mmCIF file of C-alpha atoms and ligand atoms in Angstrom:
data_model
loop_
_atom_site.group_PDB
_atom_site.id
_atom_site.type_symbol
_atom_site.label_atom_id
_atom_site.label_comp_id
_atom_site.label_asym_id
_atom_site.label_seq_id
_atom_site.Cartn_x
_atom_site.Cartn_y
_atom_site.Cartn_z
ATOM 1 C CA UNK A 1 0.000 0.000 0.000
ATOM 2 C CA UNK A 2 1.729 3.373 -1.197
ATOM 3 C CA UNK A 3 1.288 6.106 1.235
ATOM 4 C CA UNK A 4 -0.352 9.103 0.883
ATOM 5 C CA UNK A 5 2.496 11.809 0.873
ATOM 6 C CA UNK A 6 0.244 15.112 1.089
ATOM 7 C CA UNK A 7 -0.554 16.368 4.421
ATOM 8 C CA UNK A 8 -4.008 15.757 5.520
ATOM 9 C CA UNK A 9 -5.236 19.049 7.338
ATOM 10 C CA UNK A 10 -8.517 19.337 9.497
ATOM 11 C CA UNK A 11 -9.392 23.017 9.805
ATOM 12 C CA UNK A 12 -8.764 26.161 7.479
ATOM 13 C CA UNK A 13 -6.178 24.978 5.882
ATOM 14 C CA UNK A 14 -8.079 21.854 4.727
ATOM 15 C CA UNK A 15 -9.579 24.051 2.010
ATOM 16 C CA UNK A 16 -6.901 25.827 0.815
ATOM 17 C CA UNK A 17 -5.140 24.954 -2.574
ATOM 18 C CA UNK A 18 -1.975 25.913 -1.296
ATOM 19 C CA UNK A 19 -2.849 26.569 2.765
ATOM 20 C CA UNK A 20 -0.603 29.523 4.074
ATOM 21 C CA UNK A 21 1.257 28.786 7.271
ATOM 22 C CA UNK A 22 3.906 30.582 9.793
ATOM 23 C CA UNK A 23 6.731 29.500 11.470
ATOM 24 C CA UNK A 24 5.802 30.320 15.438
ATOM 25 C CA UNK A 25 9.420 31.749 16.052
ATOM 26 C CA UNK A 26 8.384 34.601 13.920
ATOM 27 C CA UNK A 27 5.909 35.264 16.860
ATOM 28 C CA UNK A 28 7.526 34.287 20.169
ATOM 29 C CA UNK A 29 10.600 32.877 21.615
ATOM 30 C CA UNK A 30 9.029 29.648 24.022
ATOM 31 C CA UNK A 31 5.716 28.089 24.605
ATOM 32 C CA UNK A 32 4.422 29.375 27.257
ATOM 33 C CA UNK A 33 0.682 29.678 27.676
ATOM 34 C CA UNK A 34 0.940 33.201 26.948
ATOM 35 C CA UNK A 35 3.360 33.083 23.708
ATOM 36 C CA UNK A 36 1.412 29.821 22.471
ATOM 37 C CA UNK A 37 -1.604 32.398 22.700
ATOM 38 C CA UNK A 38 0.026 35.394 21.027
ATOM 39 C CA UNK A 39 1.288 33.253 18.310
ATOM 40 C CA UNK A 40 -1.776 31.108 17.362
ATOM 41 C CA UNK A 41 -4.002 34.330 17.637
ATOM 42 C CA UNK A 42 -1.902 36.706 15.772
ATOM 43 C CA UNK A 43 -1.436 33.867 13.163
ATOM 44 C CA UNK A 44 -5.094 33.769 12.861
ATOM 45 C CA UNK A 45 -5.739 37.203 12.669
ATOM 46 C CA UNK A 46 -3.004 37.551 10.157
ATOM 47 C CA UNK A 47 -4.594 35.582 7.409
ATOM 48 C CA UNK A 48 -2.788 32.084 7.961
ATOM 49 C CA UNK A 49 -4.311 28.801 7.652
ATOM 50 C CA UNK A 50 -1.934 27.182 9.161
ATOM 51 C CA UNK A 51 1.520 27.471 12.466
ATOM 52 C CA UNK A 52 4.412 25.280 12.173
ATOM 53 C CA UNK A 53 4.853 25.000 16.183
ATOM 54 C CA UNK A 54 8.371 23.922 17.054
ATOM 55 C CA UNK A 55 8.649 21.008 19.559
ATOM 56 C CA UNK A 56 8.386 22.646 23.063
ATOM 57 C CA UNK A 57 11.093 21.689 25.558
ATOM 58 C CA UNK A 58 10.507 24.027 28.707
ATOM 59 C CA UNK A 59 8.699 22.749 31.644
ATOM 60 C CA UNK A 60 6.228 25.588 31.931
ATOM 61 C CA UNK A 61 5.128 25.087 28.086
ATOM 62 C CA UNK A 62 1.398 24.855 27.147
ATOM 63 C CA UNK A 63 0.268 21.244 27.232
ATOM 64 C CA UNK A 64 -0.826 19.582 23.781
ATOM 65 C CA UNK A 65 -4.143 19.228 25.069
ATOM 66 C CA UNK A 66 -4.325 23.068 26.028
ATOM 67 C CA UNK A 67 -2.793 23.725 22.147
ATOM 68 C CA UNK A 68 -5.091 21.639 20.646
ATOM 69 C CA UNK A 69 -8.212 24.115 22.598
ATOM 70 C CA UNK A 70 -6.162 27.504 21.382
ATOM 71 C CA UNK A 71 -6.198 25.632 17.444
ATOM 72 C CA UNK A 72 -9.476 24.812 17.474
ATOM 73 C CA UNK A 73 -10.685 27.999 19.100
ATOM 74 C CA UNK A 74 -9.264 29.909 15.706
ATOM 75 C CA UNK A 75 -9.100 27.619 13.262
ATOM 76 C CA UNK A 76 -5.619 26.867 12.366
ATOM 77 C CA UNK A 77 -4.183 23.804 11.556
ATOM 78 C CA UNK A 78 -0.783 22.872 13.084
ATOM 79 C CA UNK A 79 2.796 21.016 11.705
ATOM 80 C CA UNK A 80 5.410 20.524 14.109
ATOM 81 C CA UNK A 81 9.750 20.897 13.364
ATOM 82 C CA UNK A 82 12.755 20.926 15.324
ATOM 83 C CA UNK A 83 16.220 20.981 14.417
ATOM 84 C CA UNK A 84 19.111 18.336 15.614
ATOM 85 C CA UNK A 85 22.246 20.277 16.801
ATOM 86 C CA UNK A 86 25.670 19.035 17.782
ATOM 87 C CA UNK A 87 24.359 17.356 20.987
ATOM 88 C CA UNK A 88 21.370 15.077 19.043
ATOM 89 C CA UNK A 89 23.061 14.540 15.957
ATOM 90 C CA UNK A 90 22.201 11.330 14.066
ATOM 91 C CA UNK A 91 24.520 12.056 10.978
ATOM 92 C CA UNK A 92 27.169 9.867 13.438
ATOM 93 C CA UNK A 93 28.821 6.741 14.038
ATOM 94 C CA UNK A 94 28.835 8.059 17.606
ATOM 95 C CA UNK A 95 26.364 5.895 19.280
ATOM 96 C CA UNK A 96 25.565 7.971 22.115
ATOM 97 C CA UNK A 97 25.157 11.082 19.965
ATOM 98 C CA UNK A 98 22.858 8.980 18.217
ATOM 99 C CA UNK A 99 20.541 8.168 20.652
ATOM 100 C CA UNK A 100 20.014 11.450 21.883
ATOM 101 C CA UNK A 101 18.987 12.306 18.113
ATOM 102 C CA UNK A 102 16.744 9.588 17.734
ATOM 103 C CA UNK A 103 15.351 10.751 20.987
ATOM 104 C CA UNK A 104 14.679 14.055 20.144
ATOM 105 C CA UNK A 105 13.038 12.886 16.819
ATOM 106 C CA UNK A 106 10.228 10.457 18.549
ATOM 107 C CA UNK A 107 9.652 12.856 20.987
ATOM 108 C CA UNK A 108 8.545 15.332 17.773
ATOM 109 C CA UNK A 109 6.390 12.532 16.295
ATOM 110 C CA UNK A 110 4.925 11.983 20.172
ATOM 111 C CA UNK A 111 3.839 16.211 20.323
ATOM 112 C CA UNK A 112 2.784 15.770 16.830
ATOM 113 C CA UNK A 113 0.350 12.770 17.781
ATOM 114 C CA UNK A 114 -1.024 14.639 20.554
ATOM 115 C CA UNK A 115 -1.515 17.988 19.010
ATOM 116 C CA UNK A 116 -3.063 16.386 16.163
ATOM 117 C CA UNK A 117 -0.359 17.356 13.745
ATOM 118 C CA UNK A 118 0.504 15.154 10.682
ATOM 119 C CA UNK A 119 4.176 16.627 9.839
ATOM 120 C CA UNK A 120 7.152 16.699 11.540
ATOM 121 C CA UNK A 121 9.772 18.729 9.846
ATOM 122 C CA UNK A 122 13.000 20.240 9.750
ATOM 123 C CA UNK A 123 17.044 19.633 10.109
ATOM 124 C CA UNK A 124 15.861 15.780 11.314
ATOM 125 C CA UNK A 125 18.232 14.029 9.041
ATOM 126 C CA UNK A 126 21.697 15.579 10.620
ATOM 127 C CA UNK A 127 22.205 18.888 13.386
ATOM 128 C CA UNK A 128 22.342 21.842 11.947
ATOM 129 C CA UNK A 129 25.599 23.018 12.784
ATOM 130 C CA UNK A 130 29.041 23.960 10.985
ATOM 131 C CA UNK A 131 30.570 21.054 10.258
ATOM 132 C CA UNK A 132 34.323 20.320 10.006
ATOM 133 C CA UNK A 133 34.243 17.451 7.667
ATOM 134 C CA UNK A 134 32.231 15.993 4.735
ATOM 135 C CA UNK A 135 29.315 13.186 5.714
ATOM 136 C CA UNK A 136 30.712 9.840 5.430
ATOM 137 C CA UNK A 137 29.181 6.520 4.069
ATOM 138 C CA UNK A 138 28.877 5.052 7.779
ATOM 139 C CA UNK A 139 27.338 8.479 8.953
ATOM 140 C CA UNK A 140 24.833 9.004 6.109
ATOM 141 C CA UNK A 141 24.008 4.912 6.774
ATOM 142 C CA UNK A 142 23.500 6.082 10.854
ATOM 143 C CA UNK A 143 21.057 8.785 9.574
ATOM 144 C CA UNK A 144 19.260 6.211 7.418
ATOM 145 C CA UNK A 145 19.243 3.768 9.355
ATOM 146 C CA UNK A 146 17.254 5.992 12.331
ATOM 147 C CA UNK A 147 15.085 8.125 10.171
ATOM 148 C CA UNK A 148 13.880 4.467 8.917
ATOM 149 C CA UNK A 149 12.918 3.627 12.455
ATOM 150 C CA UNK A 150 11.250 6.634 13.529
ATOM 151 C CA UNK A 151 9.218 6.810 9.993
ATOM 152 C CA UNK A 152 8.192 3.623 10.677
ATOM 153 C CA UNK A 153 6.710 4.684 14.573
ATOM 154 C CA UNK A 154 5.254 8.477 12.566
ATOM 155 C CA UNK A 155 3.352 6.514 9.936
ATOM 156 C CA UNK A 156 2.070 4.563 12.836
ATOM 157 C CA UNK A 157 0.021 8.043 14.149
ATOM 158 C CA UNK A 158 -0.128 9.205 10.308
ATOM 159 C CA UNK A 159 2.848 11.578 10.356
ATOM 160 C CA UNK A 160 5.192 12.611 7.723
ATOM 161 C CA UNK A 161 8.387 13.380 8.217
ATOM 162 C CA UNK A 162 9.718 15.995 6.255
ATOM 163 C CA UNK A 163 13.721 16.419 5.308
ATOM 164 C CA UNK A 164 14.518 20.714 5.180
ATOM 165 C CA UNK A 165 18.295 20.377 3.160
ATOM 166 C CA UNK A 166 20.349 23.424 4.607
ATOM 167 C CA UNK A 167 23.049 25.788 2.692
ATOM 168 C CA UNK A 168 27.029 24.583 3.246
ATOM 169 C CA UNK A 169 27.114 25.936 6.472
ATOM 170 C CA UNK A 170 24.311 24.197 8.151
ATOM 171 C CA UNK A 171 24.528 21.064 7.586
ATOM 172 C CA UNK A 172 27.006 18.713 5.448
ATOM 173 C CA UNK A 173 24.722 16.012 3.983
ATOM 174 C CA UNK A 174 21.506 17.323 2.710
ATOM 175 C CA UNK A 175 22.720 20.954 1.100
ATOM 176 C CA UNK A 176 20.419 20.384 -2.611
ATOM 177 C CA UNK A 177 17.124 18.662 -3.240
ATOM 178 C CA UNK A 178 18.674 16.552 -5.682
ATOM 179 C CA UNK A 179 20.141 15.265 -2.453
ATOM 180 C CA UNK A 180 17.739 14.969 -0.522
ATOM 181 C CA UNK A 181 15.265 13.457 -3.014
ATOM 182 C CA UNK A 182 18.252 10.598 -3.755
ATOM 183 C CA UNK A 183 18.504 10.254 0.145
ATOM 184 C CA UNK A 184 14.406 9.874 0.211
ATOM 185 C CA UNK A 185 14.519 7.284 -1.895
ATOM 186 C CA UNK A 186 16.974 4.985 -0.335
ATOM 187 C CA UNK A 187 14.624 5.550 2.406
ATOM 188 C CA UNK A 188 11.763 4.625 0.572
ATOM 189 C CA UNK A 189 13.862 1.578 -0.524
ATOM 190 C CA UNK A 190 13.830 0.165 3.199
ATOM 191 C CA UNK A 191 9.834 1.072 3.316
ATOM 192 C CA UNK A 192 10.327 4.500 4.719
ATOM 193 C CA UNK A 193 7.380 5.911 2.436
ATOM 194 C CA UNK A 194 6.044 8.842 4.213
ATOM 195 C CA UNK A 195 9.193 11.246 3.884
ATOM 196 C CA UNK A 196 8.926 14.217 2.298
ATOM 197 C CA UNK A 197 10.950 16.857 0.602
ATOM 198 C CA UNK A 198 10.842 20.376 2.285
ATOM 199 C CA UNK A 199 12.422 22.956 0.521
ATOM 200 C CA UNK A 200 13.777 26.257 2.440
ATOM 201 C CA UNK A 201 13.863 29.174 0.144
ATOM 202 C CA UNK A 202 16.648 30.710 1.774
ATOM 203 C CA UNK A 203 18.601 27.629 1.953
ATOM 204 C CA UNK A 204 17.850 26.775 -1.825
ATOM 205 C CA UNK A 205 18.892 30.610 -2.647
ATOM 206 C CA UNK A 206 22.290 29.270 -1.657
ATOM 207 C CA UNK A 207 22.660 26.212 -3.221
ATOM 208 C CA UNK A 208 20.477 25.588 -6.394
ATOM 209 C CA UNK A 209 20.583 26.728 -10.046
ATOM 210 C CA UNK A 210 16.958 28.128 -9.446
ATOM 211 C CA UNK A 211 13.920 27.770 -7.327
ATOM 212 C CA UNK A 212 12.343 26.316 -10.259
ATOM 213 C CA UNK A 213 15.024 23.751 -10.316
ATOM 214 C CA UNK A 214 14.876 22.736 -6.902
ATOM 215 C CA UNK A 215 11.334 22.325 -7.502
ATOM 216 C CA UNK A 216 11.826 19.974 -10.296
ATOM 217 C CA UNK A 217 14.197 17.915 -8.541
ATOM 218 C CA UNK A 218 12.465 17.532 -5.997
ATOM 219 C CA UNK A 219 9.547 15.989 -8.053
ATOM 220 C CA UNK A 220 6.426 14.502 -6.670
ATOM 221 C CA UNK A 221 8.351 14.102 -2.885
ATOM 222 C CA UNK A 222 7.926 17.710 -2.129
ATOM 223 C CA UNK A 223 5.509 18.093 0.754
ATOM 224 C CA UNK A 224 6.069 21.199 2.352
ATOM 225 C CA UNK A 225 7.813 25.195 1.980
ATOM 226 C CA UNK A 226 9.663 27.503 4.313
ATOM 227 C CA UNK A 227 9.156 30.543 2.698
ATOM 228 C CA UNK A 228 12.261 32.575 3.219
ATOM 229 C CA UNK A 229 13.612 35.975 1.822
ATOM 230 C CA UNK A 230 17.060 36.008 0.050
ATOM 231 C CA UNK A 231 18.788 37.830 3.827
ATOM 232 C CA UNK A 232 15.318 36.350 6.534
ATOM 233 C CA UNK A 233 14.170 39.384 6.886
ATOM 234 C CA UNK A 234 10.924 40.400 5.211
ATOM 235 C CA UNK A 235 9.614 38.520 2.055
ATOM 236 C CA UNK A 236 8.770 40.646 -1.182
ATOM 237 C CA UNK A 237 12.385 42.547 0.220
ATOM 238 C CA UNK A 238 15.136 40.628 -0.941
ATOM 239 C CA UNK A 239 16.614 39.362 -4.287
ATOM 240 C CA UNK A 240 14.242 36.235 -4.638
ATOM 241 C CA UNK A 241 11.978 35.182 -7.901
ATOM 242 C CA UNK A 242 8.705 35.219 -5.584
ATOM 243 C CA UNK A 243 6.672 34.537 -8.938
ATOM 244 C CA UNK A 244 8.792 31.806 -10.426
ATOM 245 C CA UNK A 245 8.897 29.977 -7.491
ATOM 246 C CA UNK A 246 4.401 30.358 -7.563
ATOM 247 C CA UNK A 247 4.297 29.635 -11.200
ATOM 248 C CA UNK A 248 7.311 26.523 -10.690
ATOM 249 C CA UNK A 249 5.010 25.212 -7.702
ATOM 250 C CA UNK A 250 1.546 25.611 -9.655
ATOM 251 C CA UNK A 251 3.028 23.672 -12.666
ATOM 252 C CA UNK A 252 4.382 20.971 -10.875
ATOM 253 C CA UNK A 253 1.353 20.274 -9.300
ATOM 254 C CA UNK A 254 2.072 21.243 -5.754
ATOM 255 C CA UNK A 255 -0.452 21.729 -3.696
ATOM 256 C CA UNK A 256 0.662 21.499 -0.241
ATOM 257 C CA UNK A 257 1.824 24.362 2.446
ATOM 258 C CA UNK A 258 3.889 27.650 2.060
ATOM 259 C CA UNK A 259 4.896 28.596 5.245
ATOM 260 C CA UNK A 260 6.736 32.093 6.003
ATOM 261 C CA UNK A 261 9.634 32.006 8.099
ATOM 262 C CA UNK A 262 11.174 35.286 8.909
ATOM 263 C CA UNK A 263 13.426 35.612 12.320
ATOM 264 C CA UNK A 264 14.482 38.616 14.214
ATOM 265 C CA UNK A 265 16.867 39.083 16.958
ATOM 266 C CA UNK A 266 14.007 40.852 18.778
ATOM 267 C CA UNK A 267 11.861 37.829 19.211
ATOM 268 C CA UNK A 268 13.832 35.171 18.843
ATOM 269 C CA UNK A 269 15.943 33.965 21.910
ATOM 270 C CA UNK A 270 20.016 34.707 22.554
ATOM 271 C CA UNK A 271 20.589 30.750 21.582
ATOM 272 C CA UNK A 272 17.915 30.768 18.842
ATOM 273 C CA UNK A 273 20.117 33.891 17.300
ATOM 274 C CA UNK A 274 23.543 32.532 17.566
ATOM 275 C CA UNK A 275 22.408 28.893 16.191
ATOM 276 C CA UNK A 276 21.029 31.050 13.022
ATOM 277 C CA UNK A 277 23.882 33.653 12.774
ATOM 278 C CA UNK A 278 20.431 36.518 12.935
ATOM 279 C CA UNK A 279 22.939 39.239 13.970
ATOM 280 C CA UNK A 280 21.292 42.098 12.569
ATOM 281 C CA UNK A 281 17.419 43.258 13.229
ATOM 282 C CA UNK A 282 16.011 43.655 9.954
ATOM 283 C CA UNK A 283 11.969 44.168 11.759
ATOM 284 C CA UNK A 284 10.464 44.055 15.097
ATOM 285 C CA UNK A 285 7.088 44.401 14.818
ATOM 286 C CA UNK A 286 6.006 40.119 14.319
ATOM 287 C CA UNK A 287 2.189 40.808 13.554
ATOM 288 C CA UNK A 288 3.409 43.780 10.725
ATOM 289 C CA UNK A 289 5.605 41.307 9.287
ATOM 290 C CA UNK A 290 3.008 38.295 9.708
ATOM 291 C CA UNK A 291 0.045 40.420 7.893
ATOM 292 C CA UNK A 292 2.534 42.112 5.043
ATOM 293 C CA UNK A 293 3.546 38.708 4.169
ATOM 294 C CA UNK A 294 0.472 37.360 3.749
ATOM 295 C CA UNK A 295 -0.610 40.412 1.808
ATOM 296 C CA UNK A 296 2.240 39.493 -0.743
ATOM 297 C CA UNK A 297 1.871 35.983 -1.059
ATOM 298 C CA UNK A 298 -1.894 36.113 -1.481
ATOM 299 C CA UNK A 299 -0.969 38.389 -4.635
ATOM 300 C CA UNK A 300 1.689 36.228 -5.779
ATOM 301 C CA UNK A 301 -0.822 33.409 -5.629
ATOM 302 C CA UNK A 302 -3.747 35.267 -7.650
ATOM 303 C CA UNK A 303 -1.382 36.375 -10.097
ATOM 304 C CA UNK A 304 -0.414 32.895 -10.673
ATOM 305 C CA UNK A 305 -2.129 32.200 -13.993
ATOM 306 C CA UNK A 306 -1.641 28.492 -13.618
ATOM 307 C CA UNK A 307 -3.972 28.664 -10.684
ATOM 308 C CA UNK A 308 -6.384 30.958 -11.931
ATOM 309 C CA UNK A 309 -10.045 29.279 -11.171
ATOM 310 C CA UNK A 310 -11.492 27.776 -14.384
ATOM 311 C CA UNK A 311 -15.185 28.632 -13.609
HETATM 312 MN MN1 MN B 401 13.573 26.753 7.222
#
């Protein structure tokens, strides 16, 4: 039985063609009742069908049953990411470094379950870190190996894990989707079948011919979009081909989330800024941003003459 790759949603963005979603760290640093609020509401009232909620790890963070009332409450569907760093890494023949990845990664597939979230997404194939050396054969096997295993638990609670490849300096094995669609498939090959493609528009900036050519490589495995300007800060501001990447995703037939990620040293936390080098404020105002990127996107979108209604 083939699995369905495209992410089932159960509120607004269920009826969307191309649901638009927002990275919580755009909002809010933690996940503390009050942020969880501020985030989900201003999402809401922003225009978004959808908030990609990274996996909370503080003690005082809202409960997934007390997320799941605040999603309902508006609306908005949810997807869930984290990123492995150099203490969880399973791009490793460390074993203990390992572990702590693998962890980390059915932990995310756990919140997802019980927020009632059917992605898990992000840097889940290595840490996102600087690395000194080139992936190996017996690291890029490690990596495998464990993504197999936790797929295997996701599709379980009908989650998708999603692979986001990172420029040079974030990660060393997954930098193109070329990459990361040959690395899906050797999962695939070992029955991992519900892994999808996510492309980062920033990242891809770096590292690809074109957005349209990441697009096409990654083929009928993309399943989800960061939406990122050419320097993070606002999209619509930077160098990228907004409408080629619309009209590349309309052609190809995708029709799952775009999700705006945008991060600023005045929301984000100290460690959340140094992990992501966001030295330099380029907004402050998260529900500006959030409303003017929604605002752009809707007009890429009904510009797009490939999705222009037929009745
Ligand atoms: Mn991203």
């Amino acid at each position: 039985m083939s699995f369905d790759l495209r992410i089932p949603f159960h509120r607004a963005a269920a009826d969307s063609v191309m649901p638009l979603g927002i990275h919580a760290g755009l909002w809010v640093a933690d996940w503390s009742p009050a942020s969880a609020r501020s985030a989900i509401e201003g999402s809401a009232a922003a225009g978004y069908q959808l908030i990609e909620i990274p996996v909370p790890d503080a003690a005082d963070s809202l409960s997934p049953q007390e997320t799941v009332r605040l999603l309902e409450d508006t609306g908005l569907d949810a997807v869930v990411s984290l990123a492995l760093d150099a203490g969880s890494d399973i791009n490793t023949v460390d074993p203990e470094l390992s572990a702590r990845g693998e962890a980390r990664l059915r932990r995310a597939v756990e919140f997802a379950e019980a927020i009632g979230a059917n992605y898990v997404g992000g840097v889940t194939y290595s840490a996102m870190t600087k690395y000194a050396q080139p992936a190996t054969e017996a690291s890029r096997e490690n990596s495998l190996a464990v993504l197999a295993r936790v797929a295997e638990v996701a599709r379980q609670s009908d989650v998708r894990i999603g692979l986001e490849y990172v420029n040079r300096y974030e990660s060393n094995l997954l930098n193109t989707a070329a990459q990361t669609a040959a690395f899906i498939d050797r999962l695939a090959a070992r029955g991992a079948d519900n892994v999808l493609l996510h492309i980062d528009t920033y990242h891809a900036n770096s590292e690809e011919l074109s957005l349209p050519a990441a697009v096409e490589d990654a083929g009928a495995r993309l399943g989800y979009l960061h939406l990122s300007e050419s320097h993070r800060g606002r999209i619509g501001t930077g160098t990228l081909d907004w409408a080629g990447l619309v009209n590349a995703l309309a052609g190809s037939g995708y029709r799952g989330p775009l999700t705006v990620e945008s991060f600023s040293p005045a929301v984000v936390s100290p460690a959340t800024r140094d992990q992501i080098g966001a030295w330099r404020t380029l907004w402050s105002d998260p529900a500006e941003v959030a409303a003017d990127s929604a605002r752009f996107l809707g007009a890429q979108l009904a510009a797009s003459t490939l999705l222009a209604p037929t009745t």
